Tab-separated table of C-alpha atoms and ligand atoms in Angstrom:
chain	number	residue	atom	x	y	z
A	1	MET	CA	-10.933	8.545	18.259
A	2	GLN	CA	-7.778	7.801	16.265
A	3	SER	CA	-7.279	4.300	15.144
A	4	ALA	CA	-3.902	2.749	15.450
A	5	SER	CA	-3.253	2.712	11.721
A	6	GLU	CA	-4.316	6.255	11.068
A	7	PRO	CA	-0.950	7.967	11.584
A	8	LEU	CA	0.678	5.367	9.468
A	9	ASP	CA	-1.960	5.924	6.721
A	10	GLN	CA	-1.186	9.596	6.779
A	11	ALA	CA	2.469	8.946	6.704
A	12	PHE	CA	2.106	6.679	3.572
A	13	ALA	CA	0.064	9.375	1.828
A	14	ALA	CA	2.450	12.058	2.668
A	15	ALA	CA	5.669	10.251	1.853
A	16	PRO	CA	7.329	11.028	-1.486
A	17	ARG	CA	7.283	8.161	-4.051
A	18	TRP	CA	11.095	7.773	-3.883
A	19	VAL	CA	11.011	7.138	-0.150
A	20	LEU	CA	8.392	4.516	-0.481
A	21	HIS	CA	10.438	3.033	-3.316
A	22	ASP	CA	13.584	2.797	-1.002
A	23	ILE	CA	11.556	1.244	1.834
A	24	LEU	CA	10.226	-1.424	-0.485
A	25	LYS	CA	13.725	-2.118	-1.871
A	26	GLU	CA	14.919	-2.553	1.646
A	27	LEU	CA	12.168	-4.802	2.649
A	28	PHE	CA	12.822	-6.826	-0.444
A	29	ARG	CA	16.467	-7.212	0.429
A	30	GLU	CA	16.024	-7.839	4.246
A	31	VAL	CA	12.832	-9.594	4.723
A	32	GLY	CA	12.097	-12.973	3.131
A	33	PRO	CA	8.295	-12.960	3.363
A	34	ALA	CA	8.163	-9.322	2.031
A	35	ARG	CA	10.152	-10.457	-0.960
A	36	GLU	CA	7.488	-12.906	-1.892
A	37	ILE	CA	4.662	-10.413	-1.510
A	38	ILE	CA	6.409	-7.711	-3.447
A	39	THR	CA	7.245	-10.031	-6.304
A	40	LYS	CA	3.700	-11.303	-6.452
A	41	LYS	CA	2.303	-7.747	-6.661
A	42	LEU	CA	4.845	-6.254	-9.111
A	43	VAL	CA	6.085	-9.020	-11.320
A	44	ILE	CA	4.190	-11.234	-13.792
A	45	THR	CA	5.039	-13.488	-16.654
A	46	GLU	CA	4.778	-12.060	-20.145
A	47	ASP	CA	1.807	-14.122	-21.021
A	48	GLN	CA	-0.147	-12.606	-18.145
A	49	ALA	CA	0.091	-9.167	-19.725
A	50	GLN	CA	-2.736	-8.151	-22.009
A	51	CYS	CA	-1.795	-5.777	-24.752
A	52	GLY	CA	-3.943	-6.388	-27.784
A	53	GLU	CA	-2.536	-7.242	-31.206
A	54	ASN	CA	0.529	-5.592	-32.830
A	55	ASN	CA	0.315	-2.654	-30.489
A	56	SER	CA	4.074	-2.062	-30.846
A	57	SER	CA	3.483	-0.897	-34.352
A	58	GLY	CA	1.676	2.095	-32.954
A	59	GLU	CA	-1.225	1.692	-35.404
A	60	GLY	CA	-4.617	3.066	-34.337
A	61	ASP	CA	-6.389	0.004	-35.602
A	62	THR	CA	-7.383	-1.207	-32.293
A	63	SER	CA	-8.892	2.173	-31.285
A	64	GLU	CA	-12.395	3.248	-32.062
A	65	ASP	CA	-14.093	6.561	-31.947
A	66	LEU	CA	-16.242	7.291	-29.026
A	67	GLU	CA	-19.485	8.901	-30.121
A	68	THR	CA	-20.724	11.820	-28.215
A	69	SER	CA	-22.782	9.607	-26.104
A	70	ASP	CA	-26.527	9.512	-26.461
A	71	ASP	CA	-26.517	6.129	-24.904
A	72	SER	CA	-24.312	6.474	-21.897
A	73	ASP	CA	-25.051	2.830	-21.008
A	74	ALA	CA	-22.590	0.949	-23.154
A	75	SER	CA	-22.936	-2.249	-21.120
A	76	SER	CA	-24.281	-4.131	-24.077
A	77	GLU	CA	-20.944	-3.572	-25.800
A	78	GLU	CA	-18.914	-4.803	-22.819
A	79	GLN	CA	-17.420	-8.160	-23.525
A	80	GLU	CA	-14.892	-10.306	-21.893
A	81	VAL	CA	-11.637	-10.059	-23.871
A	82	THR	CA	-10.747	-13.689	-23.925
A	83	SER	CA	-8.623	-13.602	-27.035
A	84	ALA	CA	-6.818	-10.436	-26.244
A	85	ALA	CA	-3.285	-11.819	-26.611
A	86	PRO	CA	-3.134	-14.817	-28.913
A	87	LYS	CA	0.537	-14.604	-29.026
A	88	THR	CA	3.046	-17.277	-28.085
A	89	SER	CA	2.855	-17.787	-24.337
A	90	SER	CA	5.939	-16.696	-22.525
A	91	LYS	CA	7.136	-17.240	-18.990
A	92	ARG	CA	9.720	-14.498	-19.102
A	93	LEU	CA	9.243	-12.129	-16.197
A	94	ARG	CA	8.213	-8.516	-16.642
A	95	PRO	CA	6.783	-5.649	-14.603
A	96	ARG	CA	3.070	-5.879	-13.945
A	97	TYR	CA	2.443	-2.082	-14.150
A	98	ALA	CA	3.249	0.114	-17.061
A	99	TRP	CA	2.885	3.649	-18.316
A	100	CYS	CA	0.419	4.290	-21.229
A	101	ILE	CA	1.745	6.542	-23.982
A	102	ASN	CA	-1.862	7.447	-25.080
A	103	CYS	CA	-3.576	8.423	-21.909
A	104	GLU	CA	-0.352	9.098	-19.982
A	105	LYS	CA	-1.364	7.073	-16.993
A	106	ASP	CA	-0.177	4.076	-15.041
A	107	PHE	CA	-2.091	0.836	-15.842
A	108	ASP	CA	-2.188	-2.743	-14.752
A	109	THR	CA	-1.138	-4.897	-17.708
A	110	THR	CA	-3.078	-7.920	-16.408
A	111	GLU	CA	-6.361	-5.951	-16.700
A	112	ASN	CA	-5.798	-4.170	-19.963
A	113	THR	CA	-8.718	-4.510	-22.418
A	114	LYS	CA	-9.565	-2.885	-25.745
A	115	LYS	CA	-11.830	-0.483	-23.788
A	116	SER	CA	-9.409	0.400	-20.987
A	117	CYS	CA	-7.822	3.511	-22.441
A	118	ARG	CA	-9.573	6.788	-23.189
A	119	TYR	CA	-7.362	9.349	-24.896
A	120	HIS	CA	-7.157	11.971	-27.647
A	121	PRO	CA	-4.751	11.237	-30.499
A	122	GLU	CA	-4.024	14.929	-31.149
A	123	TYR	CA	-2.868	17.818	-29.089
A	124	CYS	CA	-4.938	20.244	-27.275
A	125	GLU	CA	-4.574	24.042	-27.670
A	126	ALA	CA	-5.761	27.179	-25.991
A	127	ASP	CA	-8.801	28.522	-27.983
A	128	SER	CA	-7.779	32.187	-28.367
A	129	ASP	CA	-11.308	33.261	-28.926
A	130	GLU	CA	-11.920	32.211	-25.329
A	131	PHE	CA	-9.147	34.495	-24.082
A	132	PRO	CA	-10.192	37.717	-25.871
A	133	ASP	CA	-8.315	40.133	-23.697
A	134	HIS	CA	-5.228	38.025	-23.359
A	135	ASP	CA	-2.156	39.435	-25.121
A	136	GLU	CA	0.621	36.918	-24.844
A	137	ARG	CA	3.263	39.660	-25.205
A	138	CYS	CA	2.376	41.178	-21.889
A	139	HIS	CA	0.267	38.473	-20.114
A	140	GLY	CA	2.489	35.523	-20.981
A	141	PRO	CA	1.373	32.371	-22.645
A	142	MET	CA	-2.310	31.329	-22.565
A	143	ASP	CA	-1.363	27.640	-22.338
A	144	THR	CA	-0.167	27.108	-18.773
A	145	PRO	CA	-0.872	24.374	-16.369
A	146	GLU	CA	-2.825	26.906	-14.215
A	147	ASN	CA	-5.037	28.035	-17.131
A	148	ARG	CA	-5.694	24.423	-18.092
A	149	GLU	CA	-6.733	23.717	-14.564
A	150	ASN	CA	-8.865	26.877	-14.055
A	151	PHE	CA	-10.442	27.110	-17.549
A	152	PRO	CA	-10.608	23.513	-18.945
A	153	ASP	CA	-13.481	24.582	-21.203
A	154	ARG	CA	-11.136	26.942	-23.126
A	155	PHE	CA	-8.734	24.293	-24.318
A	156	VAL	CA	-9.754	22.361	-27.417
A	157	PHE	CA	-8.360	19.177	-28.896
A	158	GLU	CA	-7.524	19.135	-32.640
A	159	CYS	CA	-8.812	15.675	-33.154
A	160	CYS	CA	-12.373	16.255	-32.115
A	161	ASP	CA	-12.969	19.822	-31.000
A	162	ARG	CA	-13.790	18.621	-27.553
A	163	THR	CA	-12.472	20.499	-24.518
A	164	LEU	CA	-10.455	19.431	-21.540
A	165	GLU	CA	-13.747	19.152	-19.688
A	166	GLU	CA	-15.104	16.484	-21.971
A	167	GLU	CA	-14.570	12.759	-22.419
A	168	PRO	CA	-11.700	11.860	-24.623
A	169	CYS	CA	-12.767	10.829	-28.190
A	170	LYS	CA	-10.950	7.571	-28.501
A	171	VAL	CA	-11.159	4.268	-26.720
A	172	GLY	CA	-8.729	1.472	-27.024
A	173	TRP	CA	-5.964	-0.651	-25.416
A	174	HIS	CA	-3.431	1.016	-23.224
A	175	VAL	CA	-0.305	1.114	-25.159
A	176	GLU	CA	2.838	0.471	-22.975
A	177	ASP	CA	5.685	2.931	-23.066
A	178	THR	CA	8.622	0.632	-23.717
A	179	GLU	CA	11.169	3.423	-23.687
A	180	GLY	CA	11.640	4.222	-20.034
A	181	PRO	CA	8.362	4.892	-18.110
A	182	ILE	CA	10.112	6.298	-15.128
A	183	LYS	CA	11.550	9.322	-17.054
A	184	ARG	CA	8.180	10.420	-18.306
A	185	ARG	CA	6.393	10.182	-14.962
A	186	LYS	CA	5.536	13.384	-13.139
A	187	ILE	CA	5.919	12.598	-9.472
B	201	LIG	ZN1	-10.123	14.017	-29.412
B	202	LIG	ZN1	-3.995	4.501	-21.809
């Protein structure tokens, strides 16, 4: 039996992001209680955002290499990041969610830790040995989104020689894209 919320759930899942965006904006304008909820979910003060130290410098200091894991249980290393942002506290408002320039994903800035982000610092290229019969002059480029999806084991990262199938080699803080997250985002 279909529950009452099911068609609505499906409609949410199917709606393009910009439509949902417009609906939220309208609710924000027209409905007082919605304004409060939306603000609470999407806006925080600067001191609530966790971003590590000096991450605007773009230095890799806060990242560490991920060993090809013989101990997959890294729980002993997990620690509460209490002193993550020992910067001056600021009550200025800012967006809660941001786009990470390293892993190229959205993240919640209130839950960012030095182990949140997994990424490769270098690019990944098609391994031509893995495409022995592929002549780019007649078959087109090896490096296409379709090939990446269908043959992830044939694409290798320069930083670590791992493939698209394997875990990224670095772990660190998500680093916020301060230059216009919306533009970069693939919808
Ligand atoms: Zn790598
Ligand atoms: Zn990240």
